[in-house]
Amino acid sequence: MASFLSFLVLLLAALILIPQGLATYYKPIKKHPIYKPPVYKHPIYKPPVYKHKPPYYKPPYKKPPYKKHPPVEENNNHA
């Protein structure tokens, strides 16, 4: 009975202690990325493009009279 009890105590101790030990032992090793300076590329020269715009037709527009009242027509059709 004592051997069974000691076996049970050792089994419980192993179940409690081993997962904590394995968690610290089997950590994945992180590799830091190697720093590489950016490669400088010279800007590509693009000459400006000149586009000729077609002539724009603007229709004639009459401005309304400013501060002038329209002419009043007299109505002489009285009975």
PDB file of C-alpha atoms in Angstrom:
ATOM      1  CA  MET A   1       0.000   0.000   0.000  1.00  0.00           C
ATOM      2  CA  ALA A   2       2.856   2.373   0.792  1.00  0.00           C
ATOM      3  CA  SER A   3       4.479   1.695  -2.598  1.00  0.00           C
ATOM      4  CA  PHE A   4       1.185   2.455  -4.341  1.00  0.00           C
ATOM      5  CA  LEU A   5       0.807   5.649  -2.338  1.00  0.00           C
ATOM      6  CA  SER A   6       4.372   6.748  -3.098  1.00  0.00           C
ATOM      7  CA  PHE A   7       3.821   5.922  -6.790  1.00  0.00           C
ATOM      8  CA  LEU A   8       0.671   8.049  -6.795  1.00  0.00           C
ATOM      9  CA  VAL A   9       2.477  10.961  -5.140  1.00  0.00           C
ATOM     10  CA  LEU A  10       5.347  10.736  -7.663  1.00  0.00           C
ATOM     11  CA  LEU A  11       2.864  10.581 -10.558  1.00  0.00           C
ATOM     12  CA  LEU A  12       1.018  13.670  -9.337  1.00  0.00           C
ATOM     13  CA  ALA A  13       4.297  15.520  -8.759  1.00  0.00           C
ATOM     14  CA  ALA A  14       5.466  14.596 -12.254  1.00  0.00           C
ATOM     15  CA  LEU A  15       2.191  15.812 -13.802  1.00  0.00           C
ATOM     16  CA  ILE A  16       2.426  19.106 -11.937  1.00  0.00           C
ATOM     17  CA  LEU A  17       6.141  19.831 -12.401  1.00  0.00           C
ATOM     18  CA  ILE A  18       6.921  18.555 -15.907  1.00  0.00           C
ATOM     19  CA  PRO A  19       4.540  20.779 -17.968  1.00  0.00           C
ATOM     20  CA  GLN A  20       5.996  23.888 -16.316  1.00  0.00           C
ATOM     21  CA  GLY A  21       9.522  22.694 -16.970  1.00  0.00           C
ATOM     22  CA  LEU A  22       8.746  21.810 -20.585  1.00  0.00           C
ATOM     23  CA  ALA A  23       7.127  25.194 -21.141  1.00  0.00           C
ATOM     24  CA  THR A  24      10.363  26.968 -20.230  1.00  0.00           C
ATOM     25  CA  TYR A  25      12.614  24.434 -21.963  1.00  0.00           C
ATOM     26  CA  TYR A  26      10.950  24.238 -25.385  1.00  0.00           C
ATOM     27  CA  LYS A  27      10.570  27.923 -26.233  1.00  0.00           C
ATOM     28  CA  PRO A  28      11.021  28.623 -29.942  1.00  0.00           C
ATOM     29  CA  ILE A  29      14.127  30.645 -30.698  1.00  0.00           C
ATOM     30  CA  LYS A  30      13.255  33.972 -32.319  1.00  0.00           C
ATOM     31  CA  LYS A  31      15.616  35.245 -34.978  1.00  0.00           C
ATOM     32  CA  HIS A  32      15.804  38.980 -35.359  1.00  0.00           C
ATOM     33  CA  PRO A  33      15.614  40.226 -38.950  1.00  0.00           C
ATOM     34  CA  ILE A  34      18.886  41.379 -40.442  1.00  0.00           C
ATOM     35  CA  TYR A  35      18.842  45.124 -41.108  1.00  0.00           C
ATOM     36  CA  LYS A  36      19.521  46.065 -44.722  1.00  0.00           C
ATOM     37  CA  PRO A  37      19.740  49.730 -45.699  1.00  0.00           C
ATOM     38  CA  PRO A  38      17.368  50.738 -48.502  1.00  0.00           C
ATOM     39  CA  VAL A  39      18.830  50.776 -51.990  1.00  0.00           C
ATOM     40  CA  TYR A  40      18.884  54.308 -53.439  1.00  0.00           C
ATOM     41  CA  LYS A  41      17.527  54.611 -56.959  1.00  0.00           C
ATOM     42  CA  HIS A  42      18.086  57.765 -58.965  1.00  0.00           C
ATOM     43  CA  PRO A  43      14.857  59.424 -60.114  1.00  0.00           C
ATOM     44  CA  ILE A  44      14.030  58.903 -63.778  1.00  0.00           C
ATOM     45  CA  TYR A  45      13.866  62.186 -65.698  1.00  0.00           C
ATOM     46  CA  LYS A  46      10.644  62.626 -67.625  1.00  0.00           C
ATOM     47  CA  PRO A  47      10.457  65.631 -69.963  1.00  0.00           C
ATOM     48  CA  PRO A  48       7.281  67.707 -69.635  1.00  0.00           C
ATOM     49  CA  VAL A  49       4.561  66.956 -72.137  1.00  0.00           C
ATOM     50  CA  TYR A  50       2.961  69.985 -73.764  1.00  0.00           C
ATOM     51  CA  LYS A  51      -0.550  69.410 -75.044  1.00  0.00           C
ATOM     52  CA  HIS A  52      -2.244  71.886 -77.340  1.00  0.00           C
ATOM     53  CA  LYS A  53      -5.767  72.576 -76.186  1.00  0.00           C
ATOM     54  CA  PRO A  54      -8.426  72.939 -78.878  1.00  0.00           C
ATOM     55  CA  PRO A  55     -10.047  76.391 -79.036  1.00  0.00           C
ATOM     56  CA  TYR A  56     -12.992  76.648 -76.701  1.00  0.00           C
ATOM     57  CA  TYR A  57     -16.147  78.176 -78.175  1.00  0.00           C
ATOM     58  CA  LYS A  58     -17.925  80.395 -75.690  1.00  0.00           C
ATOM     59  CA  PRO A  59     -21.479  81.317 -76.742  1.00  0.00           C
ATOM     60  CA  PRO A  60     -22.409  85.004 -76.578  1.00  0.00           C
ATOM     61  CA  TYR A  61     -24.074  86.063 -73.351  1.00  0.00           C
ATOM     62  CA  LYS A  62     -26.162  89.180 -72.774  1.00  0.00           C
ATOM     63  CA  LYS A  63     -25.788  90.638 -69.346  1.00  0.00           C
ATOM     64  CA  PRO A  64     -29.027  91.777 -67.734  1.00  0.00           C
ATOM     65  CA  PRO A  65     -29.262  95.532 -67.117  1.00  0.00           C
ATOM     66  CA  TYR A  66     -27.844  96.526 -63.774  1.00  0.00           C
ATOM     67  CA  LYS A  67     -30.066  98.732 -61.559  1.00  0.00           C
ATOM     68  CA  LYS A  68     -32.354  99.539 -64.488  1.00  0.00           C
ATOM     69  CA  HIS A  69     -36.008  98.662 -64.648  1.00  0.00           C
ATOM     70  CA  PRO A  70     -37.367  97.109 -67.830  1.00  0.00           C
ATOM     71  CA  PRO A  71     -39.504  99.413 -69.999  1.00  0.00           C
ATOM     72  CA  VAL A  72     -43.142  99.535 -68.898  1.00  0.00           C
ATOM     73  CA  GLU A  73     -45.712  99.035 -71.637  1.00  0.00           C
ATOM     74  CA  GLU A  74     -48.865 101.065 -71.183  1.00  0.00           C
ATOM     75  CA  ASN A  75     -52.089  99.105 -71.340  1.00  0.00           C
ATOM     76  CA  ASN A  76     -54.785 101.266 -73.124  1.00  0.00           C
ATOM     77  CA  ASN A  77     -57.378  98.553 -73.543  1.00  0.00           C
ATOM     78  CA  HIS A  78     -59.887  99.982 -71.040  1.00  0.00           C
ATOM     79  CA  ALA A  79     -63.607  99.527 -71.657  1.00  0.00           C
TER      80      ALA A  79
END
